[in-house]
Coordinates of C-alpha atoms in Angstrom, one line a residue:
X1 CA 17.5 -168.7 -148.5
X2 CA 14.1 -167.6 -147.9
X3 CA 14.5 -163.8 -148.2
X4 CA 16.7 -163.8 -151.4
X5 CA 13.6 -166.2 -153.2
X6 CA 11.1 -164.1 -151.6
X7 CA 13.4 -161.2 -153.1
X8 CA 14.1 -162.6 -156.6
X9 CA 10.6 -163.0 -156.9
X10 CA 9.8 -159.7 -155.8
X11 CA 12.3 -158.5 -158.6
X12 CA 10.8 -160.5 -161.5
X13 CA 7.4 -159.3 -160.5
X14 CA 8.3 -155.6 -160.3
X15 CA 9.9 -156.4 -164.0
X16 CA 6.8 -158.0 -165.5
X17 CA 4.6 -155.3 -164.1
X18 CA 7.1 -152.6 -165.9
X19 CA 6.5 -154.8 -169.3
X20 CA 3.0 -154.8 -168.5
X21 CA 2.5 -151.5 -167.7
X22 CA 4.5 -150.4 -171.2
X23 CA 2.1 -151.9 -173.0
X24 CA -1.5 -149.7 -170.9
X25 CA -1.7 -146.9 -173.2
X26 CA -4.2 -144.0 -171.7
X27 CA -5.1 -141.0 -174.4
X28 CA -3.4 -138.0 -173.6
X29 CA -2.9 -134.9 -175.1
X30 CA 0.3 -135.0 -177.8
X31 CA 1.3 -138.8 -176.9
X32 CA -0.5 -141.0 -175.3
X33 CA 0.5 -142.1 -171.8
X34 CA 1.8 -145.4 -170.4
X35 CA 2.3 -146.4 -167.1
X36 CA 6.2 -148.1 -167.0
X37 CA 7.9 -144.5 -165.6
X38 CA 5.5 -145.1 -162.6
X39 CA 6.4 -148.5 -161.8
X40 CA 10.0 -147.9 -162.4
X41 CA 9.9 -145.3 -159.6
X42 CA 7.7 -147.6 -157.4
X43 CA 10.3 -150.3 -158.2
X44 CA 13.1 -147.8 -156.7
X45 CA 11.0 -146.6 -153.8
X46 CA 9.3 -149.5 -152.8
X47 CA 12.5 -152.4 -153.2
X48 CA 15.3 -150.6 -152.5
X49 CA 17.8 -149.3 -154.5
X50 CA 19.6 -152.9 -155.2
X51 CA 16.7 -154.8 -156.3
X52 CA 14.8 -151.6 -157.4
X53 CA 17.6 -151.2 -160.3
X54 CA 17.7 -155.2 -160.7
X55 CA 13.5 -155.4 -161.7
X56 CA 14.1 -152.9 -164.3
X57 CA 17.9 -154.6 -165.4
X58 CA 15.7 -157.6 -165.8
X59 CA 13.1 -156.0 -167.8
X60 CA 15.6 -154.0 -169.9
X61 CA 18.0 -157.7 -170.9
X62 CA 14.6 -159.9 -171.2
X63 CA 13.2 -156.7 -173.6
X64 CA 16.7 -157.2 -175.6
X65 CA 16.7 -160.8 -175.6
X66 CA 13.5 -160.2 -177.9
X67 CA 10.1 -160.2 -175.4
X68 CA 8.1 -157.9 -176.2
X69 CA 8.3 -155.8 -172.9
X70 CA 9.3 -152.6 -175.0
X71 CA 6.6 -150.1 -175.9
X72 CA 7.2 -151.1 -179.4
X73 CA 8.2 -154.5 -179.2
X74 CA 11.2 -156.2 -178.0
X75 CA 15.8 -157.4 -179.5
X76 CA 18.7 -156.5 -180.0
X77 CA 17.9 -153.4 -182.5
X78 CA 16.4 -151.2 -179.1
X79 CA 20.0 -150.1 -179.4
X80 CA 19.7 -148.3 -182.6
X81 CA 16.4 -147.2 -181.2
X82 CA 16.0 -143.3 -180.4
X83 CA 14.2 -144.6 -176.9
X84 CA 17.2 -146.9 -175.3
X85 CA 18.4 -143.5 -173.3
X86 CA 15.5 -143.5 -171.6
X87 CA 15.6 -147.5 -171.1
X88 CA 18.7 -147.7 -169.7
X89 CA 17.3 -144.4 -167.3
X90 CA 14.6 -146.7 -165.7
X91 CA 17.3 -148.7 -164.5
X92 CA 19.4 -145.8 -162.5
X93 CA 16.4 -143.7 -162.0
X94 CA 15.0 -147.1 -159.8
X95 CA 18.5 -147.1 -158.3
X96 CA 18.5 -143.9 -157.6
X97 CA 14.7 -143.4 -156.1
X98 CA 15.7 -146.5 -154.3
X99 CA 18.4 -145.2 -152.6
X100 CA 17.1 -141.0 -151.1
X101 CA 14.4 -143.3 -149.6
X102 CA 16.5 -146.2 -148.7
X103 CA 19.6 -144.7 -147.9
X104 CA 18.6 -141.3 -146.4
X105 CA 17.8 -141.3 -142.7
X106 CA 14.6 -139.5 -142.6
X107 CA 11.8 -141.2 -141.3
X108 CA 9.9 -143.2 -144.1
X109 CA 6.4 -141.7 -142.8
X110 CA 7.6 -138.2 -144.7
X111 CA 5.9 -138.3 -147.9
X112 CA 8.5 -135.1 -149.3
X113 CA 11.1 -138.0 -149.1
X114 CA 8.7 -140.4 -151.8
X115 CA 8.3 -136.9 -153.2
X116 CA 12.0 -135.9 -153.9
X117 CA 13.2 -139.7 -155.1
X118 CA 9.9 -139.5 -157.2
X119 CA 11.4 -136.1 -159.2
X120 CA 14.7 -137.2 -159.1
X121 CA 14.2 -140.3 -160.2
X122 CA 12.0 -138.8 -162.8
X123 CA 15.1 -136.4 -164.0
X124 CA 16.8 -139.1 -163.9
X125 CA 15.2 -141.0 -166.8
X126 CA 14.7 -137.9 -168.8
X127 CA 18.6 -136.8 -168.7
X128 CA 19.3 -140.2 -169.8
X129 CA 16.9 -140.4 -172.8
X130 CA 18.1 -137.3 -173.9
X131 CA 21.3 -138.5 -174.3
X132 CA 20.1 -141.7 -176.0
X133 CA 17.9 -139.4 -178.3
X134 CA 20.7 -136.7 -178.7
X135 CA 22.8 -139.8 -180.0
X136 CA 20.4 -141.5 -182.2
X137 CA 19.1 -138.7 -183.8
X138 CA 22.7 -136.9 -184.3
X139 CA 24.7 -140.1 -184.7
X140 CA 22.6 -142.8 -186.2
X141 CA 19.9 -140.7 -188.6
X142 CA 22.1 -137.9 -189.4
X143 CA 19.2 -135.1 -188.7
X144 CA 21.3 -132.2 -186.7
X145 CA 19.3 -131.7 -184.0
X146 CA 20.1 -128.9 -180.9
X147 CA 19.5 -129.8 -176.8
X148 CA 17.3 -127.4 -177.1
X149 CA 15.2 -129.2 -179.8
X150 CA 16.0 -133.0 -178.2
X151 CA 14.0 -131.5 -175.2
X152 CA 11.1 -130.4 -177.0
X153 CA 10.4 -134.0 -178.3
X154 CA 12.1 -136.0 -175.7
X155 CA 10.9 -133.8 -172.9
X156 CA 8.0 -131.6 -173.0
X157 CA 5.2 -133.9 -174.8
X158 CA 5.3 -136.8 -171.8
X159 CA 6.4 -133.9 -168.9
X160 CA 2.4 -133.3 -167.6
X161 CA 1.6 -136.9 -167.7
X162 CA 5.2 -137.8 -166.1
X163 CA 4.4 -135.5 -163.4
X164 CA 1.4 -137.0 -162.8
X165 CA 2.7 -140.2 -162.7
X166 CA 5.6 -138.9 -160.2
X167 CA 2.6 -137.8 -157.9
X168 CA 0.7 -140.7 -157.8
X169 CA 4.2 -143.2 -157.0
X170 CA 5.1 -140.5 -154.4
X171 CA 2.0 -141.1 -153.2
X172 CA 1.6 -144.9 -153.1
X173 CA 5.4 -145.8 -151.9
X174 CA 4.4 -143.5 -149.1
X175 CA 1.7 -145.1 -148.1
X176 CA 2.7 -148.8 -148.8
X177 CA 6.5 -148.8 -148.1
X178 CA 6.3 -148.4 -144.2
X179 CA 4.1 -150.8 -144.7
X180 CA 5.6 -153.5 -146.4
X181 CA 9.0 -152.4 -144.2
X182 CA 7.4 -153.2 -141.1
X183 CA 5.7 -156.2 -141.9
X184 CA 9.2 -157.7 -143.0
X185 CA 8.1 -158.3 -146.1
X186 CA 10.5 -156.0 -148.0
X187 CA 14.2 -156.4 -146.6
X188 CA 16.2 -153.5 -147.9

């Protein structure tokens, strides 16, 4: 019982951390940088695949219900937004990053494990985001945009800042995850 309450609390905390990090905008060339990708990757790498994905699913559902969790607000209209694919990608990316760190039998002190998890998670976010953006622009908005065009507007402007966030999440998780697991704070 105590473990499940702790897990629910940690999942809720990471959901709120993702919401707060989506509101923090750091000036960056071309587009402002938010920190929610950093938290999404951390959620998976620190909480494991199940709890990491649950934290992002909770973030998504609370935003859909109208809480101003997303960078552009909240509500059901997000399903018609160009960002829907990225938001769905957060859930999957957190699960994938957590699976890589916690399901592969490599010592948790290996930084490359976290680096691979972060960048595979980032790849998942981009893939899902591009699909959502493609559907939104081509089917909903009625504009003919190629996959390369989608890549230019949905990936390239964010790539440098997301690589920085991926590196940051890698180092942070590499230092913290083994400590949290040894202390018993995290149970996968």
